[in-house]
Amino acid sequence: MNLELFLPELTLAAFAIIVILLDLVIQRKGWLVVVSLAGVVVAAGFTIIMWGGSSQAIFNNMLAVDNFALFFKLLFLAIAALVILASVDYVSKFTRFQGEYHALVLLSALGMMLMAATAELISIYIALELTSISLYVLVGFLKDPKSTEASLKYLLLGAVASAVLLFGMALVFGFTGKTQLGEIAQAIQALSLSGVLASPGLILGIVLMIAGFGFKIAAVPFHMWVPDVYEGAPTPITAYLSVASKAAGFAIILRVFYSAFGLPQWLSLDWGMLFAVLAAIGMTLGNVVAIPQTNIKRMLGYSSIAQAGYLMVGLATVGFSPAADIVGRSSLLFFLASYALTNLGAFTAIIAISNKLDSDLIQDYSGMGKRAPLLALALTLCLISLIGLPPAAGFMAKFYIFSGAVQHGLLWLVVIAVINSVISAYYYLRVVKVMWLGEPASEEKVPSSGALRLALSLSCLGVLLLGIIPGYIMKLAEVAAKMFVF
Amino acid sequence: MDFNYLTTIIFLPLAGAIIVAFVPNLHHKVIKWISAIFTFVPLALSIYLFAIFDRSVGAIQFEEKLSWIPTINAHYHLGVDGLSLPLVILMTFLGFLVVLISWKIDLRPREYFAWLLLLETSILGVFCSLDLLLFFLFWEIEVIPMYFLISIWGTGRKEYSAIKYVVYTLFGSAMMLAGILSLYFATGSLSMVDIAQTGLATFTAVIPVAAIFFLLLTGFAIKLPVFPLHTWLPDAHTDAPTAVSVVLAGALLKMGGYGMIRLCVTIFPQVAQQYAPLLVAFAIVSVLYGAAVTLRQTDLKRLIAYSSISHMGYVLLGIFALGQVSLVGATLQMFSHGIITGLLFAMVGLVMHNAGERDLRKLGGLVRQMPIIAVVFSIAGLGALGLPTTSGFAAEFLVFVGSFTSTVVSGIQVYTILGVLGIVITAGYILWMLQRVFYGPVLEKFNGVKDADILERVYMFAFVAVIMLVGIYPAILTDVIKTGIMPIMGLLGA
């Protein structure tokens, strides 16, 4: 067995421990940020070195090291780096536990990296729990009533979702006798259609797994936790939840459904249709309920439910397309990358603004165009990207993901999705309107630290690059989707 | 390597916008001068292109093509032909003049001029793109500056009008996106030129061809606008600042007509022929309904806004009569309406600014205070009702002759005659409006109201010169337009 292939994960784990230990001995907590970032950069370096190589399996086929996993690992590391940068101001206000905060961010990133790589039911569950438990703690980090409530709600609902997932896995294991995804696929293909229909337990298992994973990606109807947790959690953690945790959920769904349940065709059409329906419901509900929201974090919570709906259009495409066709998978990867940058940018701007205002109410953003023109401009760009207008990344991402869906006969879903984009323009533009048209409550400028500005410029630069010259990232996504084995 | 004229023309205003927006501490005079320079150079370049345009061949010229997104086979592909070149000139012309028209803006000038310049880039991009994705990208960008321009610098119910405009436009482009995606997967190409050339021979559509045609048409019909999708227009026009109304009526509406010819007619000639009777009927309804509603407006600006609906009805009539003359007429009408209505809105802006009133019931006798504005307003009005020697006459005459003699739609003669009736109503409201504003007893409250100043006279003269030039010698444009229409006639099998 080749331990070199596990180096990114090992690095991250090591740095998480170093951060905790260092926290005990140093007084200037700023170094914790530097050390955490160093860990992320080193892990990313190892990941980049491995990129493009042939796919391999380690730990008795439990973990896959293929370009698909590497793509997601890089994505999670980039997200973690931006979140750490965006947290600097926020965390410096804590009197205690700064080390734990950064260590938990690193550990949950580790969990997500494992989620992208696991190819075996039990390790999937473990990776998922590693991610979730770190996030439960992070959500409750503020220890005020709202944050605590959010954490408790997230923990309880998350535990139920895990139980459902585990039950689904147990059923699948019961009917196939295997836990390794590739072996499950072989066992299913050996079953006859009538054999499956006679005992619907396998289908039930698959549906329960969708429910369990659906919690992670905030798919309707497993989305109830989203608005409260997003509102109560520390804002950097909300950003982290809304992009990284969702991306990890999609990574694991893609791998499980594509490699274990991808064949026979009737099965993949079935779950494809299920995702298509969930997508239609998710984006419609998310967008409609986002309209009356007055708290910007809550609004972005519902918006992320809607975005999960657009993403599930990609999953439906994967279900409807033949196994060799990569457009569904690569467009999903591209959408995740551009969504991650966009949402991180939006939340970073919100962190900067709410640091000053101590409020997340949309009405308090009034006149932000005068008080902080660059912050307001960046937030406007990110909101435009969320609507899906050019020249931002969201436009290309939607074009790409919808083009795949049209290709595989999902035009009805695309029509629902584009009409939903129109609805979404209404509430995103409301924030824009308040910022640029409203009168400022005071003339005081809104300051932002260097770290925040760096995180914000990086995200906005990424949003513009992916919107104007997306060719290169699309190519990477294609490579990642192609190498997807097991 | 040839000089990339089109890229330069499209992106100079954007460069200006970036300078204006991000260079700190610019005096507002400097901002205006920068805007003027960055819109004048594209105007000069586009006139130069017009001069060296090869009128003997019906082909795309000044083409630029680079690979843009290899994964989905999208190209950065620009080019103009006889159809788009006049519209490019129209936009650069208006683009420069609206900077002059906006010279008196002092509310947040930095943002205002940045958005105005970005708007010009996006409209020019729409007219020059030959790749469907690029076309759609520019088409969508336009929404953002329009939203800000109307909602910040507008008047009245500006925020309502702005969001109404955005929702309508986005709904239209949502339909268009579905159409473009279906077209892309039916043909595997995003190039307008390739799709039009190979035709629908290799077509493996997921939905009927006619459905794709109508998805695209919906987007364009909202923009043009065609009854009953027009209700955003009066609000947006009435509440937009003067310069934005000029661009909106002058160039933005033309994106709809241009898209119909470039995509609907060129790519789906058979479907267009099949549904031409229906669309011609819609055109006549737009003409008559638009004119009738205009007749009873009491707000000067709203009146001009409604008149656009009726005039764009002629464009739709010319397009779906599907004859060579009628298509040339439709294109000329787009150009001519752009200049004439642009001037009308500019004049309305001046009357509003100088007299402080735009309610027709309260205006009157202004010819005494503002003789120059009265004369120019009257010339523009006469152009709108199609008086000979104005461009309006040349354009509408071609549309009527072309559609009367068209062989595609049976009974189109009746429709054409109904359409000509629209001219009569137009004459009614234009003359009535001029009389109410400028003639009648001199009102005391308007004593001391100023006439146009030097700068205003300059741009008035430019507008009037173009109206007269095209009116007296329409061949200067029709020669070029014809080279763009000929290939389409070939596709239509005529």
Tab-separated table of C-alpha atoms in Angstrom, chain B residues 201-370:
chain	number	residue	atom	x	y	z
B	201	ALA	CA	-30.624	19.266	-42.296
B	202	THR	CA	-28.777	17.558	-39.467
B	203	PHE	CA	-31.445	18.462	-37.005
B	204	THR	CA	-32.085	16.024	-34.161
B	205	ALA	CA	-34.228	18.115	-31.903
B	206	VAL	CA	-35.564	17.137	-28.506
B	207	ILE	CA	-38.635	19.259	-29.171
B	208	PRO	CA	-40.400	20.352	-32.373
B	209	VAL	CA	-38.583	22.959	-34.435
B	210	ALA	CA	-41.505	25.322	-34.156
B	211	ALA	CA	-41.219	25.214	-30.361
B	212	ILE	CA	-37.596	26.377	-30.518
B	213	PHE	CA	-38.651	29.121	-32.939
B	214	PHE	CA	-41.265	30.356	-30.514
B	215	LEU	CA	-38.989	30.133	-27.468
B	216	LEU	CA	-36.539	32.450	-29.217
B	217	LEU	CA	-39.298	34.633	-30.611
B	218	THR	CA	-40.791	35.197	-27.136
B	219	GLY	CA	-37.537	36.704	-25.937
B	220	PHE	CA	-37.321	39.020	-28.933
B	221	ALA	CA	-41.020	39.900	-28.883
B	222	ILE	CA	-40.760	41.114	-25.289
B	223	LYS	CA	-37.867	43.354	-26.229
B	224	LEU	CA	-39.354	44.760	-29.454
B	225	PRO	CA	-42.117	44.857	-27.868
B	226	VAL	CA	-45.085	43.148	-29.465
B	227	PHE	CA	-48.614	43.394	-28.091
B	228	PRO	CA	-49.476	41.827	-25.566
B	229	LEU	CA	-45.924	41.661	-24.150
B	230	HIS	CA	-45.413	45.413	-24.191
B	231	THR	CA	-46.598	46.528	-20.760
B	232	TRP	CA	-43.099	47.052	-19.359
B	233	LEU	CA	-42.316	49.646	-21.986
B	234	PRO	CA	-44.497	52.622	-21.021
B	235	ASP	CA	-43.392	52.351	-17.386
B	236	ALA	CA	-39.706	51.943	-18.128
B	237	HIS	CA	-39.720	54.772	-20.656
B	238	THR	CA	-41.712	57.182	-18.595
B	239	ASP	CA	-39.646	56.775	-15.463
B	240	ALA	CA	-36.201	56.463	-17.049
B	241	PRO	CA	-33.913	59.496	-17.244
B	242	THR	CA	-33.911	61.199	-20.652
B	243	ALA	CA	-30.661	59.739	-21.945
B	244	VAL	CA	-31.719	56.226	-20.991
B	245	SER	CA	-35.053	56.652	-22.767
B	246	VAL	CA	-33.080	57.664	-25.841
B	247	VAL	CA	-30.947	54.522	-25.706
B	248	LEU	CA	-33.905	52.345	-24.767
B	249	ALA	CA	-36.110	53.489	-27.626
B	250	GLY	CA	-33.242	54.110	-29.964
B	251	ALA	CA	-31.149	50.996	-29.730
B	252	LEU	CA	-32.403	48.543	-27.106
B	253	LEU	CA	-35.737	47.793	-28.751
B	254	LYS	CA	-33.854	47.057	-31.957
B	255	MET	CA	-32.184	44.101	-30.299
B	256	GLY	CA	-35.584	42.412	-30.558
B	257	GLY	CA	-36.069	43.119	-34.247
B	258	TYR	CA	-32.462	42.263	-35.020
B	259	GLY	CA	-32.756	38.952	-33.164
B	260	MET	CA	-35.909	38.057	-35.049
B	261	ILE	CA	-34.217	38.536	-38.419
B	262	ARG	CA	-30.856	37.105	-37.405
B	263	LEU	CA	-32.113	34.023	-35.594
B	264	CYS	CA	-35.808	33.354	-36.126
B	265	VAL	CA	-35.986	34.103	-39.858
B	266	THR	CA	-32.484	33.056	-40.871
B	267	ILE	CA	-32.340	29.768	-38.986
B	268	PHE	CA	-35.986	28.758	-39.310
B	269	PRO	CA	-37.095	30.071	-42.728
B	270	GLN	CA	-39.765	27.397	-43.173
B	271	VAL	CA	-41.218	27.853	-39.725
B	272	ALA	CA	-41.210	31.597	-40.228
B	273	GLN	CA	-43.158	31.198	-43.454
B	274	GLN	CA	-45.596	28.869	-41.786
B	275	TYR	CA	-46.366	31.210	-38.916
B	276	ALA	CA	-45.989	34.495	-40.805
B	277	PRO	CA	-49.770	35.091	-41.056
B	278	LEU	CA	-50.128	34.865	-37.281
B	279	LEU	CA	-47.202	37.186	-36.631
B	280	VAL	CA	-48.318	39.695	-39.237
B	281	ALA	CA	-51.669	39.799	-37.467
B	282	PHE	CA	-49.874	40.522	-34.184
B	283	ALA	CA	-47.937	43.248	-35.956
B	284	ILE	CA	-51.111	44.966	-37.095
B	285	VAL	CA	-52.641	44.698	-33.636
B	286	SER	CA	-49.486	46.283	-32.206
B	287	VAL	CA	-49.622	49.081	-34.775
B	288	LEU	CA	-53.282	49.919	-34.253
B	289	TYR	CA	-53.477	49.245	-30.535
B	290	GLY	CA	-50.265	51.153	-29.893
B	291	ALA	CA	-51.433	54.120	-31.937
B	292	ALA	CA	-54.897	54.134	-30.377
B	293	VAL	CA	-53.519	54.079	-26.841
B	294	THR	CA	-51.027	56.795	-27.716
B	295	LEU	CA	-53.871	59.002	-28.844
B	296	ARG	CA	-55.238	59.308	-25.345
B	297	GLN	CA	-52.049	59.899	-23.356
B	298	THR	CA	-51.786	63.127	-21.443
B	299	ASP	CA	-48.203	62.689	-20.288
B	300	LEU	CA	-45.765	63.896	-22.938
B	301	LYS	CA	-43.168	61.228	-22.264
B	302	ARG	CA	-45.676	58.407	-21.980
B	303	LEU	CA	-47.123	59.495	-25.309
B	304	ILE	CA	-43.788	59.089	-27.085
B	305	ALA	CA	-43.273	55.779	-25.289
B	306	TYR	CA	-46.553	54.336	-26.540
B	307	SER	CA	-45.828	55.545	-30.054
B	308	SER	CA	-42.828	53.201	-30.070
B	309	ILE	CA	-45.125	50.197	-29.748
B	310	SER	CA	-46.957	51.218	-32.869
B	311	HIS	CA	-43.751	51.947	-34.788
B	312	MET	CA	-42.205	48.650	-33.787
B	313	GLY	CA	-45.340	47.016	-35.153
B	314	TYR	CA	-44.191	48.172	-38.601
B	315	VAL	CA	-40.873	46.448	-38.012
B	316	LEU	CA	-42.652	43.207	-37.159
B	317	LEU	CA	-44.883	43.604	-40.222
B	318	GLY	CA	-41.852	44.143	-42.457
B	319	ILE	CA	-39.989	41.166	-41.001
B	320	PHE	CA	-42.757	38.615	-41.302
B	321	ALA	CA	-43.978	39.775	-44.689
B	322	LEU	CA	-40.725	37.973	-45.568
B	323	GLY	CA	-40.124	39.866	-48.788
B	324	GLN	CA	-36.832	41.407	-49.758
B	325	VAL	CA	-38.181	44.944	-49.862
B	326	SER	CA	-40.117	44.520	-46.650
B	327	LEU	CA	-37.104	43.180	-44.768
B	328	VAL	CA	-34.949	46.046	-46.006
B	329	GLY	CA	-37.771	48.361	-44.954
B	330	ALA	CA	-37.965	46.772	-41.509
B	331	THR	CA	-34.239	47.234	-40.968
B	332	LEU	CA	-34.351	50.799	-42.214
B	333	GLN	CA	-37.350	51.434	-39.969
B	334	MET	CA	-35.326	50.198	-36.984
B	335	PHE	CA	-32.562	52.655	-37.822
B	336	SER	CA	-34.901	55.505	-38.593
B	337	HIS	CA	-37.072	54.981	-35.518
B	338	GLY	CA	-33.920	54.874	-33.435
B	339	ILE	CA	-32.862	58.334	-34.608
B	340	ILE	CA	-36.328	59.921	-34.697
B	341	THR	CA	-37.600	58.607	-31.381
B	342	GLY	CA	-34.208	59.237	-29.855
B	343	LEU	CA	-34.579	62.871	-30.869
B	344	LEU	CA	-38.186	62.976	-29.647
B	345	PHE	CA	-37.154	61.745	-26.210
B	346	ALA	CA	-34.262	64.197	-26.119
B	347	MET	CA	-36.687	67.009	-26.939
B	348	VAL	CA	-39.177	65.838	-24.327
B	349	GLY	CA	-36.296	65.857	-21.883
B	350	LEU	CA	-35.469	69.447	-22.794
B	351	VAL	CA	-39.065	70.601	-22.493
B	352	MET	CA	-39.331	68.893	-19.111
B	353	HIS	CA	-36.024	70.266	-17.935
B	354	ASN	CA	-36.580	73.840	-19.110
B	355	ALA	CA	-40.307	74.241	-18.578
B	356	GLY	CA	-40.549	71.882	-15.614
B	357	GLU	CA	-43.777	70.368	-16.875
B	358	ARG	CA	-44.717	67.375	-18.972
B	359	ASP	CA	-48.470	67.192	-18.565
B	360	LEU	CA	-49.995	68.009	-21.938
B	361	ARG	CA	-52.996	69.608	-20.269
B	362	LYS	CA	-50.798	72.170	-18.546
B	363	LEU	CA	-48.435	72.918	-21.431
B	364	GLY	CA	-49.009	75.420	-24.208
B	365	GLY	CA	-47.649	78.305	-26.236
B	366	LEU	CA	-44.043	77.307	-25.727
B	367	VAL	CA	-43.069	78.268	-29.291
B	368	ARG	CA	-42.619	81.815	-27.999
B	369	GLN	CA	-40.113	80.813	-25.318
B	370	MET	CA	-38.309	77.965	-27.083
